[in-house]
Amino acid sequence: STLSSSSAASDVYKRQAYGTDSYEDGYDKSLISDDLTGNNSVPGFDVTAESFMATDAQHHALFENIKMWMPGEDDGTGGGLHTNYYDEFGTWTHYWGTWSATGRFTGNEVSQFIHLNWGWNDEGQIIYHNVHADGKDIWEESNAAEAASKN
């Protein structure tokens, strides 16, 4: 496997900016397989290569003051990011921790525990992504954004 450490996963994670208030569209999109698939615990959100790459821009259009706990920080929110190499299942990177943000349309301050997983192919690309999060905050903010666009 060309994925030798968590560095590629960390790059995607940071560049996709789930855990930061800055959005960078400059992450290495060659890390994303065209065949990417997955699952999402938020109903109505399919996981494909296209949706994976669109998520970061959508995320930042809906929320600001975005924060996620990263390993090495000691702020009491807990969490972690690590890559495991399984004989039968391949290479997987796992993130778990507290995500918090302020809705750009509702002004609501939200916080929840999330779990993200990335499966890697032999070329070092993300081939599978799954998301475990409570979608209520995303749906509420999406609905508020839609209502604002009609005014």
PDB file of C-alpha atoms in Angstrom:
ATOM      1  CA  SER A   1       0.000   0.000   0.000  1.00  0.00           C
ATOM      2  CA  THR A   2       1.241   3.510  -0.773  1.00  0.00           C
ATOM      3  CA  LEU A   3      -0.430   4.885   2.350  1.00  0.00           C
ATOM      4  CA  SER A   4       2.380   4.710   4.853  1.00  0.00           C
ATOM      5  CA  SER A   5       0.936   6.707   7.738  1.00  0.00           C
ATOM      6  CA  SER A   6      -1.940   8.854   8.841  1.00  0.00           C
ATOM      7  CA  SER A   7      -0.432  11.821   6.987  1.00  0.00           C
ATOM      8  CA  ALA A   8      -2.633  11.457   3.891  1.00  0.00           C
ATOM      9  CA  ALA A   9      -5.735  11.023   6.039  1.00  0.00           C
ATOM     10  CA  SER A  10      -4.745  13.965   8.170  1.00  0.00           C
ATOM     11  CA  ASP A  11      -4.237  16.081   5.037  1.00  0.00           C
ATOM     12  CA  VAL A  12      -7.691  15.226   3.697  1.00  0.00           C
ATOM     13  CA  TYR A  13      -9.225  15.794   7.122  1.00  0.00           C
ATOM     14  CA  LYS A  14      -7.545  19.184   7.614  1.00  0.00           C
ATOM     15  CA  ARG A  15      -7.938  20.386   4.031  1.00  0.00           C
ATOM     16  CA  GLN A  16     -11.531  19.295   3.895  1.00  0.00           C
ATOM     17  CA  ALA A  17     -11.699  21.511   6.948  1.00  0.00           C
ATOM     18  CA  TYR A  18     -14.260  19.608   8.948  1.00  0.00           C
ATOM     19  CA  GLY A  19     -12.431  20.794  12.009  1.00  0.00           C
ATOM     20  CA  THR A  20     -11.398  24.307  11.124  1.00  0.00           C
ATOM     21  CA  ASP A  21     -13.082  27.556  10.341  1.00  0.00           C
ATOM     22  CA  SER A  22     -11.016  28.013   7.207  1.00  0.00           C
ATOM     23  CA  TYR A  23     -12.014  26.335   3.980  1.00  0.00           C
ATOM     24  CA  GLU A  24      -9.264  25.326   1.573  1.00  0.00           C
ATOM     25  CA  ASP A  25     -10.197  23.886  -1.784  1.00  0.00           C
ATOM     26  CA  GLY A  26      -6.562  23.048  -2.412  1.00  0.00           C
ATOM     27  CA  TYR A  27      -6.283  19.576  -0.925  1.00  0.00           C
ATOM     28  CA  ASP A  28      -4.953  16.844  -3.179  1.00  0.00           C
ATOM     29  CA  LYS A  29      -8.074  15.542  -4.913  1.00  0.00           C
ATOM     30  CA  SER A  30      -6.048  12.670  -6.377  1.00  0.00           C
ATOM     31  CA  LEU A  31      -6.456  11.116  -2.921  1.00  0.00           C
ATOM     32  CA  ILE A  32     -10.161  10.631  -3.725  1.00  0.00           C
ATOM     33  CA  SER A  33     -11.034   7.605  -5.875  1.00  0.00           C
ATOM     34  CA  ASP A  34     -13.580   8.205  -8.629  1.00  0.00           C
ATOM     35  CA  ASP A  35     -15.231   5.003  -7.354  1.00  0.00           C
ATOM     36  CA  LEU A  36     -15.636   6.318  -3.799  1.00  0.00           C
ATOM     37  CA  THR A  37     -18.757   5.060  -2.071  1.00  0.00           C
ATOM     38  CA  GLY A  38     -19.923   4.825   1.517  1.00  0.00           C
ATOM     39  CA  ASN A  39     -22.739   5.447   3.897  1.00  0.00           C
ATOM     40  CA  ASN A  40     -24.002   8.334   5.934  1.00  0.00           C
ATOM     41  CA  SER A  41     -26.141   8.240   9.051  1.00  0.00           C
ATOM     42  CA  VAL A  42     -27.742  11.527   7.950  1.00  0.00           C
ATOM     43  CA  PRO A  43     -30.768  10.566   5.816  1.00  0.00           C
ATOM     44  CA  GLY A  44     -30.796  12.034   2.320  1.00  0.00           C
ATOM     45  CA  PHE A  45     -27.028  12.388   1.974  1.00  0.00           C
ATOM     46  CA  ASP A  46     -25.420   9.854  -0.378  1.00  0.00           C
ATOM     47  CA  VAL A  47     -21.675   9.254  -0.306  1.00  0.00           C
ATOM     48  CA  THR A  48     -19.952   9.441  -3.705  1.00  0.00           C
ATOM     49  CA  ALA A  49     -16.718  11.027  -4.924  1.00  0.00           C
ATOM     50  CA  GLU A  50     -18.699  14.069  -6.082  1.00  0.00           C
ATOM     51  CA  SER A  51     -20.619  14.488  -2.814  1.00  0.00           C
ATOM     52  CA  PHE A  52     -17.446  13.907  -0.784  1.00  0.00           C
ATOM     53  CA  MET A  53     -15.701  16.803  -2.512  1.00  0.00           C
ATOM     54  CA  ALA A  54     -18.777  19.053  -2.337  1.00  0.00           C
ATOM     55  CA  THR A  55     -19.318  18.470   1.383  1.00  0.00           C
ATOM     56  CA  ASP A  56     -16.563  20.788   2.562  1.00  0.00           C
ATOM     57  CA  ALA A  57     -17.896  23.815   0.662  1.00  0.00           C
ATOM     58  CA  GLN A  58     -21.458  23.065   1.799  1.00  0.00           C
ATOM     59  CA  HIS A  59     -20.314  22.596   5.386  1.00  0.00           C
ATOM     60  CA  HIS A  60     -18.697  26.027   5.428  1.00  0.00           C
ATOM     61  CA  ALA A  61     -21.630  27.689   3.680  1.00  0.00           C
ATOM     62  CA  LEU A  62     -23.870  26.554   6.555  1.00  0.00           C
ATOM     63  CA  PHE A  63     -21.582  26.891   9.591  1.00  0.00           C
ATOM     64  CA  GLU A  64     -18.893  29.122  11.047  1.00  0.00           C
ATOM     65  CA  ASN A  65     -16.760  28.930  14.206  1.00  0.00           C
ATOM     66  CA  ILE A  66     -16.213  25.267  13.318  1.00  0.00           C
ATOM     67  CA  LYS A  67     -14.150  23.302  15.792  1.00  0.00           C
ATOM     68  CA  MET A  68     -13.162  19.674  16.113  1.00  0.00           C
ATOM     69  CA  TRP A  69     -10.883  18.044  18.603  1.00  0.00           C
ATOM     70  CA  MET A  70      -7.661  16.780  17.100  1.00  0.00           C
ATOM     71  CA  PRO A  71      -5.123  14.458  18.720  1.00  0.00           C
ATOM     72  CA  GLY A  72      -2.561  16.315  20.785  1.00  0.00           C
ATOM     73  CA  GLU A  73      -5.033  18.925  21.996  1.00  0.00           C
ATOM     74  CA  ASP A  74      -6.053  18.777  25.620  1.00  0.00           C
ATOM     75  CA  ASP A  75      -9.285  20.739  25.760  1.00  0.00           C
ATOM     76  CA  GLY A  76     -11.451  18.027  27.292  1.00  0.00           C
ATOM     77  CA  THR A  77     -13.542  17.225  24.212  1.00  0.00           C
ATOM     78  CA  GLY A  78     -11.921  13.846  23.579  1.00  0.00           C
ATOM     79  CA  GLY A  79     -11.383  12.111  20.285  1.00  0.00           C
ATOM     80  CA  GLY A  80      -8.692  10.856  17.998  1.00  0.00           C
ATOM     81  CA  LEU A  81      -7.454  10.192  14.495  1.00  0.00           C
ATOM     82  CA  HIS A  82      -5.583   7.016  13.628  1.00  0.00           C
ATOM     83  CA  THR A  83      -4.951   4.644  10.739  1.00  0.00           C
ATOM     84  CA  ASN A  84      -5.215   0.872  11.113  1.00  0.00           C
ATOM     85  CA  TYR A  85      -3.903  -1.801   8.756  1.00  0.00           C
ATOM     86  CA  TYR A  86      -6.189  -4.852   8.745  1.00  0.00           C
ATOM     87  CA  ASP A  87      -5.087  -8.095   7.055  1.00  0.00           C
ATOM     88  CA  GLU A  88      -8.564  -8.913   5.764  1.00  0.00           C
ATOM     89  CA  PHE A  89     -10.112  -5.444   5.414  1.00  0.00           C
ATOM     90  CA  GLY A  90      -7.295  -3.219   4.167  1.00  0.00           C
ATOM     91  CA  THR A  91      -6.293   0.198   5.467  1.00  0.00           C
ATOM     92  CA  TRP A  92      -8.770   2.338   7.382  1.00  0.00           C
ATOM     93  CA  THR A  93      -8.465   5.708   9.060  1.00  0.00           C
ATOM     94  CA  HIS A  94     -10.839   6.503  11.912  1.00  0.00           C
ATOM     95  CA  TYR A  95     -11.757   9.847  13.490  1.00  0.00           C
ATOM     96  CA  TRP A  96     -13.978  10.310  16.508  1.00  0.00           C
ATOM     97  CA  GLY A  97     -14.552  13.405  18.583  1.00  0.00           C
ATOM     98  CA  THR A  98     -16.660  16.446  19.289  1.00  0.00           C
ATOM     99  CA  TRP A  99     -17.668  18.743  16.433  1.00  0.00           C
ATOM    100  CA  SER A 100     -19.087  22.178  17.232  1.00  0.00           C
ATOM    101  CA  ALA A 101     -20.079  25.194  15.132  1.00  0.00           C
ATOM    102  CA  THR A 102     -22.411  28.175  14.861  1.00  0.00           C
ATOM    103  CA  GLY A 103     -25.133  28.107  12.232  1.00  0.00           C
ATOM    104  CA  ARG A 104     -24.770  30.927   9.717  1.00  0.00           C
ATOM    105  CA  PHE A 105     -28.551  31.167   9.232  1.00  0.00           C
ATOM    106  CA  THR A 106     -30.008  30.189  12.621  1.00  0.00           C
ATOM    107  CA  GLY A 107     -27.216  31.484  14.834  1.00  0.00           C
ATOM    108  CA  ASN A 108     -27.543  28.267  16.838  1.00  0.00           C
ATOM    109  CA  GLU A 109     -24.432  27.036  18.625  1.00  0.00           C
ATOM    110  CA  VAL A 110     -24.354  23.289  18.094  1.00  0.00           C
ATOM    111  CA  SER A 111     -22.126  20.486  19.343  1.00  0.00           C
ATOM    112  CA  GLN A 112     -22.169  16.733  18.827  1.00  0.00           C
ATOM    113  CA  PHE A 113     -19.975  13.667  18.962  1.00  0.00           C
ATOM    114  CA  ILE A 114     -19.166  12.288  15.489  1.00  0.00           C
ATOM    115  CA  HIS A 115     -17.321   9.313  14.024  1.00  0.00           C
ATOM    116  CA  LEU A 116     -15.802   9.311  10.512  1.00  0.00           C
ATOM    117  CA  ASN A 117     -14.066   6.460   8.683  1.00  0.00           C
ATOM    118  CA  TRP A 118     -12.036   6.437   5.467  1.00  0.00           C
ATOM    119  CA  GLY A 119     -11.171   3.187   3.646  1.00  0.00           C
ATOM    120  CA  TRP A 120      -8.117   3.324   1.382  1.00  0.00           C
ATOM    121  CA  ASN A 121      -7.361   1.372  -1.812  1.00  0.00           C
ATOM    122  CA  ASP A 122      -3.923   0.011  -2.748  1.00  0.00           C
ATOM    123  CA  GLU A 123      -3.160   3.227  -4.678  1.00  0.00           C
ATOM    124  CA  GLY A 124      -3.530   5.308  -1.502  1.00  0.00           C
ATOM    125  CA  GLN A 125      -6.912   6.783  -2.469  1.00  0.00           C
ATOM    126  CA  ILE A 126     -10.050   6.995  -0.373  1.00  0.00           C
ATOM    127  CA  ILE A 127     -12.416   4.375  -1.769  1.00  0.00           C
ATOM    128  CA  TYR A 128     -14.939   4.261   1.079  1.00  0.00           C
ATOM    129  CA  HIS A 129     -16.164   6.878   3.543  1.00  0.00           C
ATOM    130  CA  ASN A 130     -18.742   6.562   6.246  1.00  0.00           C
ATOM    131  CA  VAL A 131     -20.185   9.217   8.482  1.00  0.00           C
ATOM    132  CA  HIS A 132     -21.827   8.733  11.858  1.00  0.00           C
ATOM    133  CA  ALA A 133     -23.387  11.998  12.996  1.00  0.00           C
ATOM    134  CA  ASP A 134     -26.741  13.319  14.116  1.00  0.00           C
ATOM    135  CA  GLY A 135     -28.171  15.121  11.088  1.00  0.00           C
ATOM    136  CA  LYS A 136     -30.583  17.364  12.985  1.00  0.00           C
ATOM    137  CA  ASP A 137     -28.179  20.325  13.065  1.00  0.00           C
ATOM    138  CA  ILE A 138     -27.328  19.998   9.368  1.00  0.00           C
ATOM    139  CA  TRP A 139     -30.982  19.695   8.344  1.00  0.00           C
ATOM    140  CA  GLU A 140     -32.028  22.611  10.548  1.00  0.00           C
ATOM    141  CA  GLU A 141     -29.333  24.827   9.073  1.00  0.00           C
ATOM    142  CA  SER A 142     -30.068  23.641   5.514  1.00  0.00           C
ATOM    143  CA  ASN A 143     -33.758  24.432   5.954  1.00  0.00           C
ATOM    144  CA  ALA A 144     -32.926  27.878   7.359  1.00  0.00           C
ATOM    145  CA  ALA A 145     -30.594  28.547   4.399  1.00  0.00           C
ATOM    146  CA  GLU A 146     -33.318  27.522   1.957  1.00  0.00           C
ATOM    147  CA  ALA A 147     -35.868  29.768   3.689  1.00  0.00           C
ATOM    148  CA  ALA A 148     -33.405  32.685   3.604  1.00  0.00           C
ATOM    149  CA  SER A 149     -32.836  32.204  -0.127  1.00  0.00           C
ATOM    150  CA  LYS A 150     -36.582  32.629  -0.757  1.00  0.00           C
ATOM    151  CA  ASN A 151     -36.707  36.006   0.995  1.00  0.00           C
TER     152      ASN A 151
END
